[in-house]
Short mmCIF file of C-alpha atoms and ligand atoms in Angstrom, two decimals:
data_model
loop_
_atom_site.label_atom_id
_atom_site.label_comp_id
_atom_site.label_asym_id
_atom_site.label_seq_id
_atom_site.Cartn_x
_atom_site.Cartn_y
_atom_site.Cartn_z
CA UNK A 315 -74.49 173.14 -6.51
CA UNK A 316 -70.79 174.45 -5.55
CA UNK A 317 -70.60 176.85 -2.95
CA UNK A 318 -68.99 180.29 -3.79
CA UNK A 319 -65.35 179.73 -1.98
CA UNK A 320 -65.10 183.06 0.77
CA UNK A 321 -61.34 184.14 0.37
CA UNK A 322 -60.36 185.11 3.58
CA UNK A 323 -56.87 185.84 2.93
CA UNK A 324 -57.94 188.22 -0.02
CA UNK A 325 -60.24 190.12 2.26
CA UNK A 326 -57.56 190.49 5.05
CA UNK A 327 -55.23 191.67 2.70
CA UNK A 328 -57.73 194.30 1.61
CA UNK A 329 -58.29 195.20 5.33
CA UNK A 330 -54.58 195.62 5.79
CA UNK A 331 -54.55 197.94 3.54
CA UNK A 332 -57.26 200.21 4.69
CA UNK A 333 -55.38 199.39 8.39
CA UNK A 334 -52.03 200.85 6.51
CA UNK A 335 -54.20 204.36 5.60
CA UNK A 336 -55.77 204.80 8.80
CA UNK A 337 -52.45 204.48 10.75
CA UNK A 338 -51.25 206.60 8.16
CA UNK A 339 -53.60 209.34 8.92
CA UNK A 340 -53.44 208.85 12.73
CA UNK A 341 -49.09 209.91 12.22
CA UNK A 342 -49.60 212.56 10.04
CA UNK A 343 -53.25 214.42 11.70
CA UNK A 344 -52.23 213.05 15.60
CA UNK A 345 -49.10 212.08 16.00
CA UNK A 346 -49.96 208.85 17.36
CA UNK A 347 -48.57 205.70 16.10
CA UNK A 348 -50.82 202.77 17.20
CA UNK A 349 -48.10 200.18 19.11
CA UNK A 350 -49.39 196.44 19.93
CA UNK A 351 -47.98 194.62 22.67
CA UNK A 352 -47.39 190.88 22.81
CA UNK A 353 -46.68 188.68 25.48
CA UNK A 354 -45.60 184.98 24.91
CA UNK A 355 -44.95 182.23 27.96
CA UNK A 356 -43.16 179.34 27.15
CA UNK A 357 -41.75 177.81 23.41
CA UNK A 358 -44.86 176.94 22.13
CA UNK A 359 -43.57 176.31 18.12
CA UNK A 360 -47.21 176.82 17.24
CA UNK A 361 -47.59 179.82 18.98
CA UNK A 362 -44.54 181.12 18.72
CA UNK A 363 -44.79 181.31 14.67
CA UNK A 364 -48.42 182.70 15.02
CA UNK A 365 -46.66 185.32 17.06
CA UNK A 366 -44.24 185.75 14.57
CA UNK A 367 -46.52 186.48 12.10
CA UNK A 368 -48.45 189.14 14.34
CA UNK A 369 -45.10 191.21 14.93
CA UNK A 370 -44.61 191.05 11.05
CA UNK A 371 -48.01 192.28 9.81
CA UNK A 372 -48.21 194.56 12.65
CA UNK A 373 -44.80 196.48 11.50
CA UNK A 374 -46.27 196.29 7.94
CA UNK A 375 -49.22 198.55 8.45
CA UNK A 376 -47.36 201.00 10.03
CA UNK A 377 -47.62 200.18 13.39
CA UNK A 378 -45.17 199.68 16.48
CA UNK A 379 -44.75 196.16 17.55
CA UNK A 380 -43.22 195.31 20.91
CA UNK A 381 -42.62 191.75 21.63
CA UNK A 382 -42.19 189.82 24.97
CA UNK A 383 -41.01 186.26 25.09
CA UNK A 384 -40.70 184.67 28.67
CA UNK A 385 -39.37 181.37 30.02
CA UNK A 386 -42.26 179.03 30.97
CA UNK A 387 -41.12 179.01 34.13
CA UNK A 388 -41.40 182.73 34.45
CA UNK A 389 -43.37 183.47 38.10
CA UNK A 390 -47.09 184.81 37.63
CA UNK A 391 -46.16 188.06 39.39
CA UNK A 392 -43.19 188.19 36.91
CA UNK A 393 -46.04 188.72 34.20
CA UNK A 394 -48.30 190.60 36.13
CA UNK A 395 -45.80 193.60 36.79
CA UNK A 396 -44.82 193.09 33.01
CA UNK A 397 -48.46 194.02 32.18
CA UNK A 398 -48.77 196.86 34.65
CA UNK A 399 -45.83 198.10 32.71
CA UNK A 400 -47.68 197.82 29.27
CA UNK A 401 -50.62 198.92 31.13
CA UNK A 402 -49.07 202.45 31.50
CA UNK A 403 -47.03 203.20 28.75
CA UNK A 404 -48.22 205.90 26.32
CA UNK A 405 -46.72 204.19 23.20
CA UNK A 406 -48.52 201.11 23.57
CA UNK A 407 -52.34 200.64 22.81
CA UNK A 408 -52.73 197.06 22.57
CA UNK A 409 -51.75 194.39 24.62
CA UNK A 410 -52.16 190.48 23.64
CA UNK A 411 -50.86 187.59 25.99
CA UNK A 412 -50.84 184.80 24.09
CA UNK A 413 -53.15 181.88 25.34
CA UNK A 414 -52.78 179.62 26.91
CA UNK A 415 -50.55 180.21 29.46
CA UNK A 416 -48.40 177.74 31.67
CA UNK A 417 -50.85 176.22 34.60
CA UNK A 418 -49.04 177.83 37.11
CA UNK A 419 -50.39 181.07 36.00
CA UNK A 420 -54.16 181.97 36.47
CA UNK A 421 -55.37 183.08 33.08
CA UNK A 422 -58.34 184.82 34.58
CA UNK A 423 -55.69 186.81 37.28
CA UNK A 424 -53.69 187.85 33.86
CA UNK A 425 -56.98 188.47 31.50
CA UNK A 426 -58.50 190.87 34.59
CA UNK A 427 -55.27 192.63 35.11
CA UNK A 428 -54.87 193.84 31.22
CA UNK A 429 -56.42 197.54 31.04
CA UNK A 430 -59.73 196.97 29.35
CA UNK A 431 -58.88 199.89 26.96
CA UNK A 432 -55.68 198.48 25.45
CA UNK A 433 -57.27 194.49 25.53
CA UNK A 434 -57.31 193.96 21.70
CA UNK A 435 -58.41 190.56 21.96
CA UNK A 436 -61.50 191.37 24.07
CA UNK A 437 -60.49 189.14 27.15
CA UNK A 438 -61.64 191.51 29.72
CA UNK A 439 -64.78 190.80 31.11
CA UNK A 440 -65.81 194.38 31.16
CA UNK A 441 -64.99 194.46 27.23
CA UNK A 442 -67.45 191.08 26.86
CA UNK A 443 -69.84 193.86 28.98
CA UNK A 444 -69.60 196.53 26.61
CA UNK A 445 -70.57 194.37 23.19
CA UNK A 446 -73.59 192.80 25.18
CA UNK A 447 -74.57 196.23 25.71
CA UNK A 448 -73.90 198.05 22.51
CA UNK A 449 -70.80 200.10 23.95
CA UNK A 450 -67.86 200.63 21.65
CA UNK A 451 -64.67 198.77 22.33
CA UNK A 452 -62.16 196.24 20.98
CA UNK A 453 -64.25 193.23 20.05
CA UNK A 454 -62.44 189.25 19.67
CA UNK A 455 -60.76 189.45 16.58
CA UNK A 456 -62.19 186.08 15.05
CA UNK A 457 -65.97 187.18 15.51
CA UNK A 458 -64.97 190.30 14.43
CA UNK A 459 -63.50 188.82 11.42
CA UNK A 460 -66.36 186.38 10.56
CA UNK A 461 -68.69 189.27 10.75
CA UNK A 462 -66.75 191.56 8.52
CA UNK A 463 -66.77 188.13 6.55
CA UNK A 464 -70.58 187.85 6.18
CA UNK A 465 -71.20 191.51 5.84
CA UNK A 466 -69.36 191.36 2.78
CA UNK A 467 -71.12 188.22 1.08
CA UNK A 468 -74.59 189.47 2.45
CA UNK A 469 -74.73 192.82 3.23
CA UNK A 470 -77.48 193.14 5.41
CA UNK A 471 -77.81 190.27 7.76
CA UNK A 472 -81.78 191.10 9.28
CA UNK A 473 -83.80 188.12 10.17
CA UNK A 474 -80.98 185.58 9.23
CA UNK A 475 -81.17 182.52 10.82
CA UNK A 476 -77.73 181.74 12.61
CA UNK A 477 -76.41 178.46 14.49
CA UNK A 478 -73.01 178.89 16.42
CA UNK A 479 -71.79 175.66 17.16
CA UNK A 480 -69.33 176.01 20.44
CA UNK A 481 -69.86 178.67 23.35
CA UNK A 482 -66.44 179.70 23.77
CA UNK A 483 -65.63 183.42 25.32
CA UNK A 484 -63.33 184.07 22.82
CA UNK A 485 -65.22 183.07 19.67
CA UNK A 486 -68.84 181.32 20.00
CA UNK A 487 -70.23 183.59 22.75
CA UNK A 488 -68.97 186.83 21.06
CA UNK A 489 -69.87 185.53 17.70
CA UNK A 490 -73.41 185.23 18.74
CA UNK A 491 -73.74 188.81 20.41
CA UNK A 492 -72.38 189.98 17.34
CA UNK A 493 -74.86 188.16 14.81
CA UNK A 494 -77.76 189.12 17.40
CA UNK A 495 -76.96 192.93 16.69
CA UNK A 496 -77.26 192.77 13.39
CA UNK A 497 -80.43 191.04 13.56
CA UNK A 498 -80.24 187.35 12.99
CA UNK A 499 -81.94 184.61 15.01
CA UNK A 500 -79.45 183.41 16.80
CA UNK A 501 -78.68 179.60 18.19
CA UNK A 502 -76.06 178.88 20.15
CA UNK A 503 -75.02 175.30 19.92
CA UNK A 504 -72.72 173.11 21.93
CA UNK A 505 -71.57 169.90 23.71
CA UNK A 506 -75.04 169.37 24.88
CA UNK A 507 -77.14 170.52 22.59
CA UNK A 508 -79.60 167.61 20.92
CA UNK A 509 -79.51 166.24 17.79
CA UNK A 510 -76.86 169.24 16.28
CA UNK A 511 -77.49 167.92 12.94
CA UNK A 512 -81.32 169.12 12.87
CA UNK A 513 -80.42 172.40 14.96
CA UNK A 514 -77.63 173.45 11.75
CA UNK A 515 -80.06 172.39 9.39
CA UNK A 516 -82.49 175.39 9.93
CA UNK A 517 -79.22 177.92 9.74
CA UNK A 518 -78.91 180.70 6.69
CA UNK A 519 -75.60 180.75 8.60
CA UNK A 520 -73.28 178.40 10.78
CA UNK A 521 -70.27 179.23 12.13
CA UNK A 522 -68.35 175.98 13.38
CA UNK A 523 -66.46 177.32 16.16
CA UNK A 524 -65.87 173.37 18.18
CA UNK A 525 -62.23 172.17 17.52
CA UNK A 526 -63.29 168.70 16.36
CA UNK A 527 -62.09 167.89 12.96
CA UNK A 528 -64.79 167.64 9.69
CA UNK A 529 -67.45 167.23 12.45
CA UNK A 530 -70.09 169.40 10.67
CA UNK A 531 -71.30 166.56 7.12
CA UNK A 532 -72.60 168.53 4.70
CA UNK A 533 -76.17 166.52 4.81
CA UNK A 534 -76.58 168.38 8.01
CA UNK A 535 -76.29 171.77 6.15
CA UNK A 536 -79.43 173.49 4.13
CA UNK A 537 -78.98 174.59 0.34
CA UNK A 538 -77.58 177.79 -0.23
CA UNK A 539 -76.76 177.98 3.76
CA UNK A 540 -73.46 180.33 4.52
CA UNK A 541 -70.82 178.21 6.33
CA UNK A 542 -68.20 179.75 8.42
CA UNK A 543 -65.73 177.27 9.47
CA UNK A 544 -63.56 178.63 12.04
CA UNK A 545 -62.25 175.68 13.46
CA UNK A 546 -58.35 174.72 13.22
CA UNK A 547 -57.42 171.01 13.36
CA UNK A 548 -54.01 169.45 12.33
CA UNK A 549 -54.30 165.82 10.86
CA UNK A 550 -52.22 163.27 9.59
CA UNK A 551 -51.42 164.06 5.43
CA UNK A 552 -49.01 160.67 4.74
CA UNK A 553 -50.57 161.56 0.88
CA UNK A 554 -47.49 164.84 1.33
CA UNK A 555 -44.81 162.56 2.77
CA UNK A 556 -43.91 160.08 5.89
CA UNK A 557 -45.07 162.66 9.38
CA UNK A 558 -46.65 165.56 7.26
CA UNK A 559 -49.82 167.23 8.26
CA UNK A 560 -52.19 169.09 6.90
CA UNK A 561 -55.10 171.65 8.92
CA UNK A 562 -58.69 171.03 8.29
CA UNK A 563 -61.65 172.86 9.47
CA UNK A 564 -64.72 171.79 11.82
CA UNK A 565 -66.56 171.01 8.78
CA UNK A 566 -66.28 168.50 6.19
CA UNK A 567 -64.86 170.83 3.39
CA UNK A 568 -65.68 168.33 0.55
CA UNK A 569 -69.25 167.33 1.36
CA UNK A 570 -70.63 170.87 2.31
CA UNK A 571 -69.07 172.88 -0.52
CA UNK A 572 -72.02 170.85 -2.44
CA UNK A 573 -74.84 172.15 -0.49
CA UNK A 574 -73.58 175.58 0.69
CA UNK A 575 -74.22 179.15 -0.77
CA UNK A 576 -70.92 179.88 0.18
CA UNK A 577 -67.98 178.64 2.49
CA UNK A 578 -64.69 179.14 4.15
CA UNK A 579 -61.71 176.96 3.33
CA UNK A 580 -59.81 175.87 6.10
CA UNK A 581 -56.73 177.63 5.75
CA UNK A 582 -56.90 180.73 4.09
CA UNK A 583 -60.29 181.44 5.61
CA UNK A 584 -60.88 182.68 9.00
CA UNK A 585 -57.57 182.34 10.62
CA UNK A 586 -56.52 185.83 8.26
CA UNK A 587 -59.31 187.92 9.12
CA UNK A 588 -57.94 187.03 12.90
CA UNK A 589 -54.82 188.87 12.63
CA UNK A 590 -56.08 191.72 10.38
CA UNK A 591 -58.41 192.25 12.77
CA UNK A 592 -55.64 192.14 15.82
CA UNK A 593 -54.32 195.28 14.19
CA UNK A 594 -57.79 196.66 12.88
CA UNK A 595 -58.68 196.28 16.92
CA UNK A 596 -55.21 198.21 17.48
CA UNK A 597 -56.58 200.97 15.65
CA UNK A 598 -59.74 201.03 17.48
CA UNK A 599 -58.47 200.95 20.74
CA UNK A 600 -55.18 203.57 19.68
CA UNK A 601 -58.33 205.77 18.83
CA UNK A 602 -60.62 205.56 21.72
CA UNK A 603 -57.72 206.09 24.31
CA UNK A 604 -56.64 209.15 22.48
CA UNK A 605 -60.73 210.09 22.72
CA UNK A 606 -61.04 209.58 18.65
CA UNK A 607 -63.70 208.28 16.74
CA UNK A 608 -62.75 204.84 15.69
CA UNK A 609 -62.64 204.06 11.88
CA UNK A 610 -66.10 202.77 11.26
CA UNK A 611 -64.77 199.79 8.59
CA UNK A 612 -62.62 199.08 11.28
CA UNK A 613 -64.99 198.47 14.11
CA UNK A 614 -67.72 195.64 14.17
P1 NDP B 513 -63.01 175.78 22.92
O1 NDP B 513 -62.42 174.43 23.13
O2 NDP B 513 -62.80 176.83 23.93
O3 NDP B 513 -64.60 175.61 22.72
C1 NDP B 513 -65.12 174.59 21.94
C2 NDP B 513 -66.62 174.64 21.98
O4 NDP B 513 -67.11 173.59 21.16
C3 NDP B 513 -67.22 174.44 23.37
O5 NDP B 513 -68.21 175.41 23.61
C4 NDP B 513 -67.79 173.04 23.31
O6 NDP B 513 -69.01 172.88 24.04
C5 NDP B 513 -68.13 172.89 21.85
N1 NDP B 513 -68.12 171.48 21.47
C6 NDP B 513 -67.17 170.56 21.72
N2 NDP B 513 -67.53 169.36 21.23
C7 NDP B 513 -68.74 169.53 20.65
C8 NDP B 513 -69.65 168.68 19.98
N3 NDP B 513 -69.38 167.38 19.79
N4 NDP B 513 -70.80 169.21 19.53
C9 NDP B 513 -71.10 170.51 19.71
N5 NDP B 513 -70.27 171.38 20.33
C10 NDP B 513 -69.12 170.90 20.81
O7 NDP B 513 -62.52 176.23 21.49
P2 NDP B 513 -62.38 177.71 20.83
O8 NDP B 513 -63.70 178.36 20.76
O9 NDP B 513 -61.25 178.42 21.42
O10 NDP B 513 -61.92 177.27 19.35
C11 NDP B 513 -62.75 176.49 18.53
C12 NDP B 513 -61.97 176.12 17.28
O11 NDP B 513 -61.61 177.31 16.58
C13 NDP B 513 -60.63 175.39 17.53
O12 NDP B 513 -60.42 174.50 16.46
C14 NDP B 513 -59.61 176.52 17.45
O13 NDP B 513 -58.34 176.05 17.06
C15 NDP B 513 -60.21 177.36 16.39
N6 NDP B 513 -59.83 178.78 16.44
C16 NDP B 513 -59.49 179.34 15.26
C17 NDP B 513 -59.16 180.65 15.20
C18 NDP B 513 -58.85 181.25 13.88
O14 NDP B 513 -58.21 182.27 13.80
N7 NDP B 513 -59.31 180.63 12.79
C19 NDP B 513 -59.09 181.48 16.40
C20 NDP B 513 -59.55 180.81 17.59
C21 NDP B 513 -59.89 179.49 17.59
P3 NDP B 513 -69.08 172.91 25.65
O15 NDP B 513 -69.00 174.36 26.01
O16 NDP B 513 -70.38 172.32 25.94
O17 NDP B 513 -67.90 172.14 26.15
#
């Protein structure tokens, strides 16, 4: 068996496009133009390209893009007053500080002082609060994206067994609220969980969420099983030259596209859906603040 390849980067493209029309209609029926806000610390050249690559998408949907790039040295009240400023301003309705931040800043002072209504990447704790509950609001973009993912391939996810392997904030714990309301089993999996290979065997679907490179074999993984590989791991390619790289996934691409139903390639998988959803969030949270109903494709 070869697993049907999920084409991430097709279906963000797709979603851009339905982002494009929404923003559309929000100019011409509201005069609002949704504007996303990022914040970069440092000269990260990894982040600093995935920034990059926000500001561009984000301008080519329509949307404002407003982009803050300070020293690494910059002082943590420096920030903060920069993201009281954001906090306020009318045109902006998303606001992303790139993680992680130099030590000398406390992540959890910055993450609480972002206005939960404009926090697109659902790092507010009162934003985790409202998707545990079943409120509306900006969910993390990845989960977001690996749910718009599955919905696609399955439709209907009821009574789905699903393993999430890492308990992150930003991706395995939201991941798992999210497959819980819409009605899987869910198992959340991690450093200490026993004998992992067993525990993903029993998934319909397993989201690798861990940052350890081809950790997930595919003898681990049941027939037909839907594998979401969200992980992101650079490793030596000297097959492409003397110092060249290549990115691989959490799971072991080769062995589990044999057993799967379906999986995501590692890149051109996940990491799309995680910007298209940046500016689907945008949207969302453009909407609510103006006291509009959200774009329901948009939303999780
Ligand atoms: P974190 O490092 O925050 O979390 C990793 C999780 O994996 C932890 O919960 C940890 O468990 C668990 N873990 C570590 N080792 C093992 C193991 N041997 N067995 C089982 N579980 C283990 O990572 P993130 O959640 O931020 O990211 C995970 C991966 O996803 C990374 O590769 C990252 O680059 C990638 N990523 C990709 C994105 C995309 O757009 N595609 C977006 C965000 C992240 P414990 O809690 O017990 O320590």
């Amino acid at each position: 068996m070869t697993a049907t390849i999920i084409d991430g980067k097709a279906f963000a493209e797709t979603l851009r496009g339905r982002i494009s029309d929404h923003v559309a209609d929000l100019k011409r029926d509201h005069d609002i133009t949704p504007g996303l806000a990022v914040v970069i610390v440092g000269n990260d050249p990894a982040s600093e390209v995935y920034v990059r690559n926000k500001a561009r998408q984000t301008e080519e949907v329509g949307m404002n893009s407003f982009k803050y790039e300070l020293p690494a040295t910059v002082a943590e009240s420096e920030l903060l007053r920069l993201i009281m400023e954001l906090n306020i301003r009318k045109d902006v309705h998303g606001i992303l500080v790139q993680m992680p931040v130099p030590e000398h800043i406390d992540a959890v002072k910055i993450i609480n002082a972002i206005d939960p209504a404009k926090d697109v990447d659902m790092f507010h704790p009162q934003n985790a609060g409202k998707l545990m509950t079943g409120q509306l609001g900006p969910v993390s973009c990845t989960p977001l994206g690996c749910l718009m993912l599955l919905r696609d391939l399955h439709g209907d996810l009821s009574g789905m067994n699903a393993v999430v392997i890492g308990r992150s904030n930003l991706v395995g714990k939201p991941m798992a609220q999210l497959l819980l309301r819409d009605n899987c089993t869910v198992t959340m999996a991690h450093s200490r969980t026993r004998d992992l290979a067993e525990v993903v065997s029993r998934a319909d679907i397993v989201i690798a969420a861990v940052g350890r490179t081809q950790m997930v074999k595919g003898d681990w993984i049941k027939k037909g099983a839907t594998v979401i590989d969200v992980g992101i791991n650079r490793i030596p390619a000297p097959e492409r030259g003397e110092g060249k790289t290549r990115l691989v996934g959490d799971v072991d691409f080769s062995e589990a596209v044999e057993v799967a139903g379906a999986i995501t390639p590692v890149p051109g998988g996940v990491g799309p859906m995680t910007i298209a959803c940046l500016l689907a969030n945008t949207v969302t949270t453009a909407c609510l603040i103006n006291n509009l109903k959200p774009p329901s494709d948009l939303t999780a």
